[in-house]
């Protein structure tokens, strides 16, 4: 009898241990996504994917710049794209989903022949940064017989670029020196000047290296200076391109003129959701909410792709990402695109879905840097994948 009672006690004890183990296993499954916290030590890492070094274009062609920022992290403060050190496009606090890898795409119409340097710079909030440069060549394109330069070839949107106001420091008259209304400055390199503080404002012209200016105001972030010189214009220049020869602490702070209403099409990716659970080798649904923030209706459908990436290192897990089509959208109109996706790689590991709107850049947009977004991370359940 004692032996039978002992056996029953042992069996009950084993069942209790099994229950505790199952309960703990359930707890671990519930919090695995929160425990996986990737580390983002050190500066971000920039990799330019396109264009290739020394790639050649014809004048009038659209140059599509594609890059990846690896080791991104939640404290990524800005991603900037520079053309010959002048700001071509910029995105502040771009990593809303704390992704390890961020892609970017921006295009620029090469309207003039010459050699150009394209740079991509990524910077953390603590000042740690990385950049990569690539040089390209643009060749002049002679129109066919009987055609004008405006009619040759397909129509390409051209940015409005005024003739340079100042060509060189040697040929320009002596600018005003610092007085009670401003602080003297000198250009450290050639740079574009604009009608307001930001790359979205219209271009006025260029100033050469060593050209002297009078700084009369700063914008609230102190990243742009309003300057005066011999030309009777109200011009702004990026502060990093000016060596200040005095104290600007007492200068007035100005916001500059308002931005003009955006003309054209701008597809903005608002939200990416993945319908749970996400199980290996079973179809799931990705929902991407997209709005046309531009002033014009899209004249064609756009491709929308969804790809899976590993959260730990940003490695792509989809060889042939599925795609869907975004319908034509009126100005201000929204639509939700549903993309079926079946994941079969790296079951049991934490992943996320990246959606890219207008993959391949078939639609010209006013802003090409807001077409990408990420879902919340998830652990791919093993399901039938073992």
mmCIF file of C-alpha atoms in Angstrom, residues 90-358:
data_model
loop_
_atom_site.group_PDB
_atom_site.id
_atom_site.type_symbol
_atom_site.label_atom_id
_atom_site.label_comp_id
_atom_site.label_asym_id
_atom_site.label_seq_id
_atom_site.Cartn_x
_atom_site.Cartn_y
_atom_site.Cartn_z
ATOM 1 C CA UNK A 90 16.549 65.309 -46.027
ATOM 2 C CA UNK A 91 14.433 63.266 -43.621
ATOM 3 C CA UNK A 92 14.425 64.108 -39.895
ATOM 4 C CA UNK A 93 13.816 61.387 -37.259
ATOM 5 C CA UNK A 94 13.250 58.841 -40.043
ATOM 6 C CA UNK A 95 13.201 55.619 -38.001
ATOM 7 C CA UNK A 96 9.754 55.606 -36.408
ATOM 8 C CA UNK A 97 9.682 51.792 -36.176
ATOM 9 C CA UNK A 98 13.198 51.425 -34.687
ATOM 10 C CA UNK A 99 14.276 49.226 -37.605
ATOM 11 C CA UNK A 100 17.822 47.944 -37.900
ATOM 12 C CA UNK A 101 18.004 48.787 -41.608
ATOM 13 C CA UNK A 102 16.358 51.698 -43.426
ATOM 14 C CA UNK A 103 16.200 52.028 -47.214
ATOM 15 C CA UNK A 104 15.866 55.334 -49.024
ATOM 16 C CA UNK A 105 15.111 56.324 -52.589
ATOM 17 C CA UNK A 106 15.264 59.806 -54.085
ATOM 18 C CA UNK A 107 15.586 60.972 -57.679
ATOM 19 C CA UNK A 108 17.262 63.942 -59.293
ATOM 20 C CA UNK A 109 16.966 65.115 -62.892
ATOM 21 C CA UNK A 110 20.424 65.623 -64.393
ATOM 22 C CA UNK A 111 19.611 68.724 -66.421
ATOM 23 C CA UNK A 112 23.214 69.827 -67.011
ATOM 24 C CA UNK A 113 26.325 68.047 -68.264
ATOM 25 C CA UNK A 114 29.277 67.640 -65.936
ATOM 26 C CA UNK A 115 30.703 65.525 -63.159
ATOM 27 C CA UNK A 116 28.734 65.308 -59.907
ATOM 28 C CA UNK A 117 29.228 63.816 -56.471
ATOM 29 C CA UNK A 118 26.224 62.281 -54.705
ATOM 30 C CA UNK A 119 26.530 61.707 -50.960
ATOM 31 C CA UNK A 120 24.280 60.035 -48.402
ATOM 32 C CA UNK A 121 24.777 60.958 -44.742
ATOM 33 C CA UNK A 122 23.135 59.388 -41.681
ATOM 34 C CA UNK A 123 23.510 60.937 -38.224
ATOM 35 C CA UNK A 124 22.521 59.911 -34.706
ATOM 36 C CA UNK A 125 21.220 62.280 -32.061
ATOM 37 C CA UNK A 126 24.582 62.122 -30.246
ATOM 38 C CA UNK A 127 26.434 63.278 -33.375
ATOM 39 C CA UNK A 128 27.805 59.907 -34.508
ATOM 40 C CA UNK A 129 27.475 59.721 -38.281
ATOM 41 C CA UNK A 130 28.521 57.934 -41.436
ATOM 42 C CA UNK A 131 28.465 58.926 -45.094
ATOM 43 C CA UNK A 132 29.226 57.429 -48.469
ATOM 44 C CA UNK A 133 29.949 59.226 -51.745
ATOM 45 C CA UNK A 134 29.623 58.196 -55.363
ATOM 46 C CA UNK A 135 30.702 60.155 -58.445
ATOM 47 C CA UNK A 136 28.778 60.130 -61.737
ATOM 48 C CA UNK A 137 29.157 61.785 -65.136
ATOM 49 C CA UNK A 138 26.410 63.505 -67.137
ATOM 50 C CA UNK A 139 26.979 63.896 -70.866
ATOM 51 C CA UNK A 140 25.326 66.484 -73.084
ATOM 52 C CA UNK A 141 22.589 65.130 -75.336
ATOM 53 C CA UNK A 142 22.245 66.607 -78.828
ATOM 54 C CA UNK A 143 18.626 66.696 -80.141
ATOM 55 C CA UNK A 144 17.704 64.787 -83.282
ATOM 56 C CA UNK A 145 17.464 66.686 -86.559
ATOM 57 C CA UNK A 146 14.290 68.771 -86.734
ATOM 58 C CA UNK A 147 13.708 68.560 -82.981
ATOM 59 C CA UNK A 148 14.331 71.069 -80.263
ATOM 60 C CA UNK A 149 15.924 70.206 -76.965
ATOM 61 C CA UNK A 150 12.511 70.531 -75.332
ATOM 62 C CA UNK A 151 10.790 68.109 -77.704
ATOM 63 C CA UNK A 152 13.457 65.411 -77.988
ATOM 64 C CA UNK A 153 12.664 62.221 -76.134
ATOM 65 C CA UNK A 154 10.084 61.558 -73.408
ATOM 66 C CA UNK A 155 8.888 64.360 -71.229
ATOM 67 C CA UNK A 156 10.829 64.606 -67.967
ATOM 68 C CA UNK A 157 9.898 66.872 -65.099
ATOM 69 C CA UNK A 158 12.586 69.513 -64.762
ATOM 70 C CA UNK A 159 13.276 71.359 -61.503
ATOM 71 C CA UNK A 160 13.143 75.127 -61.733
ATOM 72 C CA UNK A 161 16.735 76.335 -61.481
ATOM 73 C CA UNK A 162 17.526 80.022 -61.832
ATOM 74 C CA UNK A 163 20.722 81.321 -63.318
ATOM 75 C CA UNK A 164 23.423 81.676 -60.666
ATOM 76 C CA UNK A 165 23.361 85.059 -59.004
ATOM 77 C CA UNK A 166 27.035 85.041 -58.059
ATOM 78 C CA UNK A 167 29.608 83.218 -60.175
ATOM 79 C CA UNK A 168 32.808 83.681 -58.210
ATOM 80 C CA UNK A 169 34.335 85.535 -55.324
ATOM 81 C CA UNK A 170 36.919 87.144 -57.627
ATOM 82 C CA UNK A 171 34.374 88.732 -59.986
ATOM 83 C CA UNK A 172 31.787 89.763 -57.392
ATOM 84 C CA UNK A 173 31.830 93.206 -55.795
ATOM 85 C CA UNK A 174 32.947 93.459 -52.198
ATOM 86 C CA UNK A 175 29.967 92.533 -49.966
ATOM 87 C CA UNK A 176 28.992 94.482 -46.876
ATOM 88 C CA UNK A 177 31.040 93.772 -43.784
ATOM 89 C CA UNK A 178 29.742 92.946 -40.327
ATOM 90 C CA UNK A 179 27.996 95.763 -38.528
ATOM 91 C CA UNK A 180 25.184 96.151 -36.013
ATOM 92 C CA UNK A 181 22.750 94.407 -38.357
ATOM 93 C CA UNK A 182 24.741 91.289 -39.201
ATOM 94 C CA UNK A 183 27.795 89.073 -38.846
ATOM 95 C CA UNK A 184 30.365 88.461 -41.573
ATOM 96 C CA UNK A 185 30.707 84.976 -43.015
ATOM 97 C CA UNK A 186 32.640 83.213 -45.762
ATOM 98 C CA UNK A 187 31.551 80.250 -47.914
ATOM 99 C CA UNK A 188 33.653 77.165 -47.198
ATOM 100 C CA UNK A 189 32.607 75.473 -50.454
ATOM 101 C CA UNK A 190 30.305 76.046 -53.431
ATOM 102 C CA UNK A 191 26.674 75.957 -52.314
ATOM 103 C CA UNK A 192 23.163 76.633 -53.515
ATOM 104 C CA UNK A 193 21.096 79.455 -52.038
ATOM 105 C CA UNK A 194 17.310 79.389 -51.715
ATOM 106 C CA UNK A 195 14.376 81.696 -51.048
ATOM 107 C CA UNK A 196 13.729 80.062 -47.677
ATOM 108 C CA UNK A 197 15.391 77.881 -45.006
ATOM 109 C CA UNK A 198 15.086 74.385 -46.444
ATOM 110 C CA UNK A 199 15.714 72.268 -49.526
ATOM 111 C CA UNK A 200 12.001 72.366 -50.418
ATOM 112 C CA UNK A 201 12.230 76.109 -51.165
ATOM 113 C CA UNK A 202 12.959 77.344 -54.680
ATOM 114 C CA UNK A 203 16.557 77.660 -55.790
ATOM 115 C CA UNK A 204 17.978 81.158 -56.342
ATOM 116 C CA UNK A 205 21.465 80.373 -57.558
ATOM 117 C CA UNK A 206 24.951 79.452 -56.331
ATOM 118 C CA UNK A 207 27.767 80.999 -54.336
ATOM 119 C CA UNK A 208 31.378 79.953 -54.816
ATOM 120 C CA UNK A 209 33.933 78.957 -52.227
ATOM 121 C CA UNK A 210 35.425 81.926 -50.295
ATOM 122 C CA UNK A 211 32.553 84.206 -51.305
ATOM 123 C CA UNK A 212 31.842 86.650 -48.466
ATOM 124 C CA UNK A 213 28.329 87.173 -47.106
ATOM 125 C CA UNK A 214 26.594 89.011 -44.290
ATOM 126 C CA UNK A 215 24.554 86.778 -41.976
ATOM 127 C CA UNK A 216 21.488 88.720 -40.829
ATOM 128 C CA UNK A 217 19.221 86.010 -39.318
ATOM 129 C CA UNK A 218 19.009 82.313 -38.426
ATOM 130 C CA UNK A 219 16.105 79.876 -38.594
ATOM 131 C CA UNK A 220 14.739 78.305 -35.350
ATOM 132 C CA UNK A 221 16.859 75.136 -35.687
ATOM 133 C CA UNK A 222 19.922 77.318 -36.501
ATOM 134 C CA UNK A 223 20.631 75.111 -39.532
ATOM 135 C CA UNK A 224 20.076 77.876 -42.113
ATOM 136 C CA UNK A 225 21.291 81.479 -42.341
ATOM 137 C CA UNK A 226 19.554 84.365 -44.065
ATOM 138 C CA UNK A 227 22.276 86.262 -45.859
ATOM 139 C CA UNK A 228 22.839 89.521 -47.701
ATOM 140 C CA UNK A 229 25.476 90.464 -50.239
ATOM 141 C CA UNK A 230 25.681 92.613 -53.356
ATOM 142 C CA UNK A 231 22.528 91.151 -54.994
ATOM 143 C CA UNK A 232 19.186 92.650 -53.888
ATOM 144 C CA UNK A 233 17.626 89.298 -52.901
ATOM 145 C CA UNK A 234 16.421 87.610 -49.733
ATOM 146 C CA UNK A 235 18.554 84.446 -49.720
ATOM 147 C CA UNK A 236 19.075 81.521 -47.338
ATOM 148 C CA UNK A 237 22.042 79.149 -47.238
ATOM 149 C CA UNK A 238 22.752 75.931 -45.301
ATOM 150 C CA UNK A 239 24.761 76.859 -42.198
ATOM 151 C CA UNK A 240 27.337 74.078 -42.539
ATOM 152 C CA UNK A 241 28.642 75.724 -45.714
ATOM 153 C CA UNK A 242 29.444 79.055 -44.021
ATOM 154 C CA UNK A 243 32.376 79.890 -41.746
ATOM 155 C CA UNK A 244 31.112 82.506 -39.304
ATOM 156 C CA UNK A 245 33.545 85.320 -38.529
ATOM 157 C CA UNK A 246 31.844 86.632 -35.398
ATOM 158 C CA UNK A 247 29.154 85.914 -32.815
ATOM 159 C CA UNK A 248 25.709 85.072 -34.203
ATOM 160 C CA UNK A 249 24.062 84.530 -30.802
ATOM 161 C CA UNK A 250 22.293 87.892 -30.941
ATOM 162 C CA UNK A 251 20.918 87.595 -34.476
ATOM 163 C CA UNK A 252 17.140 87.507 -34.953
ATOM 164 C CA UNK A 253 15.422 84.140 -35.394
ATOM 165 C CA UNK A 254 13.184 83.940 -38.484
ATOM 166 C CA UNK A 255 11.086 81.160 -39.969
ATOM 167 C CA UNK A 256 11.371 82.484 -43.509
ATOM 168 C CA UNK A 257 8.617 82.534 -46.123
ATOM 169 C CA UNK A 258 5.990 79.765 -46.117
ATOM 170 C CA UNK A 259 6.571 76.832 -48.423
ATOM 171 C CA UNK A 260 4.607 76.904 -51.655
ATOM 172 C CA UNK A 261 1.809 74.376 -51.969
ATOM 173 C CA UNK A 262 3.212 71.064 -53.141
ATOM 174 C CA UNK A 263 2.547 70.598 -56.832
ATOM 175 C CA UNK A 264 2.295 67.142 -58.330
ATOM 176 C CA UNK A 265 1.872 63.709 -56.784
ATOM 177 C CA UNK A 266 3.227 62.544 -53.445
ATOM 178 C CA UNK A 267 2.415 59.037 -52.235
ATOM 179 C CA UNK A 268 2.787 58.838 -48.455
ATOM 180 C CA UNK A 269 2.874 55.486 -46.644
ATOM 181 C CA UNK A 270 0.896 56.027 -43.442
ATOM 182 C CA UNK A 271 0.746 52.611 -41.777
ATOM 183 C CA UNK A 272 1.771 48.971 -42.213
ATOM 184 C CA UNK A 273 -0.074 46.177 -40.414
ATOM 185 C CA UNK A 274 0.352 42.393 -40.553
ATOM 186 C CA UNK A 275 -2.652 40.249 -39.675
ATOM 187 C CA UNK A 276 -1.625 37.873 -36.845
ATOM 188 C CA UNK A 277 -0.691 35.154 -36.339
ATOM 189 C CA UNK A 278 2.158 34.920 -38.829
ATOM 190 C CA UNK A 279 2.855 31.201 -39.306
ATOM 191 C CA UNK A 280 5.577 29.612 -41.408
ATOM 192 C CA UNK A 281 4.331 28.393 -44.812
ATOM 193 C CA UNK A 282 0.837 29.832 -44.228
ATOM 194 C CA UNK A 283 -0.542 32.864 -46.046
ATOM 195 C CA UNK A 284 -0.840 36.107 -44.069
ATOM 196 C CA UNK A 285 -2.144 39.529 -45.101
ATOM 197 C CA UNK A 286 -0.155 42.773 -45.088
ATOM 198 C CA UNK A 287 -2.251 45.943 -45.080
ATOM 199 C CA UNK A 288 -0.615 49.207 -46.199
ATOM 200 C CA UNK A 289 -2.492 52.497 -45.815
ATOM 201 C CA UNK A 290 -1.385 55.056 -48.415
ATOM 202 C CA UNK A 291 -2.397 58.662 -49.105
ATOM 203 C CA UNK A 292 -1.733 60.989 -52.014
ATOM 204 C CA UNK A 293 -0.460 64.096 -50.225
ATOM 205 C CA UNK A 294 0.141 65.963 -53.471
ATOM 206 C CA UNK A 295 -2.060 68.421 -55.306
ATOM 207 C CA UNK A 296 -2.535 66.312 -58.452
ATOM 208 C CA UNK A 297 -4.263 63.016 -59.157
ATOM 209 C CA UNK A 298 -2.034 60.045 -59.889
ATOM 210 C CA UNK A 299 -2.287 59.263 -63.577
ATOM 211 C CA UNK A 300 -1.320 55.604 -63.271
ATOM 212 C CA UNK A 301 -1.320 52.729 -60.803
ATOM 213 C CA UNK A 302 1.765 52.161 -58.630
ATOM 214 C CA UNK A 303 3.458 48.965 -57.559
ATOM 215 C CA UNK A 304 3.466 48.203 -53.837
ATOM 216 C CA UNK A 305 5.770 45.431 -52.608
ATOM 217 C CA UNK A 306 6.081 43.766 -49.200
ATOM 218 C CA UNK A 307 9.281 42.061 -48.095
ATOM 219 C CA UNK A 308 10.268 40.277 -44.896
ATOM 220 C CA UNK A 309 13.463 41.223 -43.062
ATOM 221 C CA UNK A 310 15.193 39.746 -40.039
ATOM 222 C CA UNK A 311 15.034 42.125 -37.088
ATOM 223 C CA UNK A 312 18.486 41.223 -35.747
ATOM 224 C CA UNK A 313 20.481 42.324 -38.798
ATOM 225 C CA UNK A 314 18.008 43.558 -41.421
ATOM 226 C CA UNK A 315 18.746 40.654 -43.788
ATOM 227 C CA UNK A 316 16.127 40.279 -46.530
ATOM 228 C CA UNK A 317 14.198 37.009 -46.338
ATOM 229 C CA UNK A 318 12.045 37.340 -49.480
ATOM 230 C CA UNK A 319 13.712 36.450 -52.781
ATOM 231 C CA UNK A 320 10.657 37.476 -54.818
ATOM 232 C CA UNK A 321 8.635 39.908 -52.674
ATOM 233 C CA UNK A 322 4.908 39.826 -53.464
ATOM 234 C CA UNK A 323 3.397 42.940 -54.979
ATOM 235 C CA UNK A 324 0.012 44.576 -55.353
ATOM 236 C CA UNK A 325 -1.235 47.563 -57.303
ATOM 237 C CA UNK A 326 -2.318 50.877 -55.812
ATOM 238 C CA UNK A 327 -5.243 52.387 -57.677
ATOM 239 C CA UNK A 328 -5.109 55.934 -59.007
ATOM 240 C CA UNK A 329 -5.660 58.394 -56.148
ATOM 241 C CA UNK A 330 -7.054 61.909 -56.224
ATOM 242 C CA UNK A 331 -5.328 64.639 -54.226
ATOM 243 C CA UNK A 332 -5.824 63.873 -50.514
ATOM 244 C CA UNK A 333 -7.388 60.452 -51.166
ATOM 245 C CA UNK A 334 -6.378 57.362 -49.158
ATOM 246 C CA UNK A 335 -6.492 53.664 -49.948
ATOM 247 C CA UNK A 336 -5.550 50.468 -48.118
ATOM 248 C CA UNK A 337 -3.707 47.884 -50.187
ATOM 249 C CA UNK A 338 -3.857 44.236 -49.090
ATOM 250 C CA UNK A 339 -0.860 42.080 -49.998
ATOM 251 C CA UNK A 340 -0.926 38.305 -49.398
ATOM 252 C CA UNK A 341 2.438 37.030 -48.163
ATOM 253 C CA UNK A 342 3.724 33.568 -47.235
ATOM 254 C CA UNK A 343 6.908 33.403 -45.147
ATOM 255 C CA UNK A 344 9.030 30.253 -45.088
ATOM 256 C CA UNK A 345 12.435 31.383 -43.797
ATOM 257 C CA UNK A 346 13.880 31.621 -40.268
ATOM 258 C CA UNK A 347 10.894 30.284 -38.332
ATOM 259 C CA UNK A 348 11.117 31.032 -34.625
ATOM 260 C CA UNK A 349 13.034 34.296 -35.186
ATOM 261 C CA UNK A 350 11.840 37.889 -34.931
ATOM 262 C CA UNK A 351 11.059 39.564 -38.253
ATOM 263 C CA UNK A 352 9.220 42.561 -39.691
ATOM 264 C CA UNK A 353 7.598 43.495 -42.987
ATOM 265 C CA UNK A 354 8.831 46.418 -45.064
ATOM 266 C CA UNK A 355 6.469 47.953 -47.603
ATOM 267 C CA UNK A 356 7.715 50.057 -50.519
ATOM 268 C CA UNK A 357 5.222 52.196 -52.436
ATOM 269 C CA UNK A 358 5.872 52.875 -56.127
#
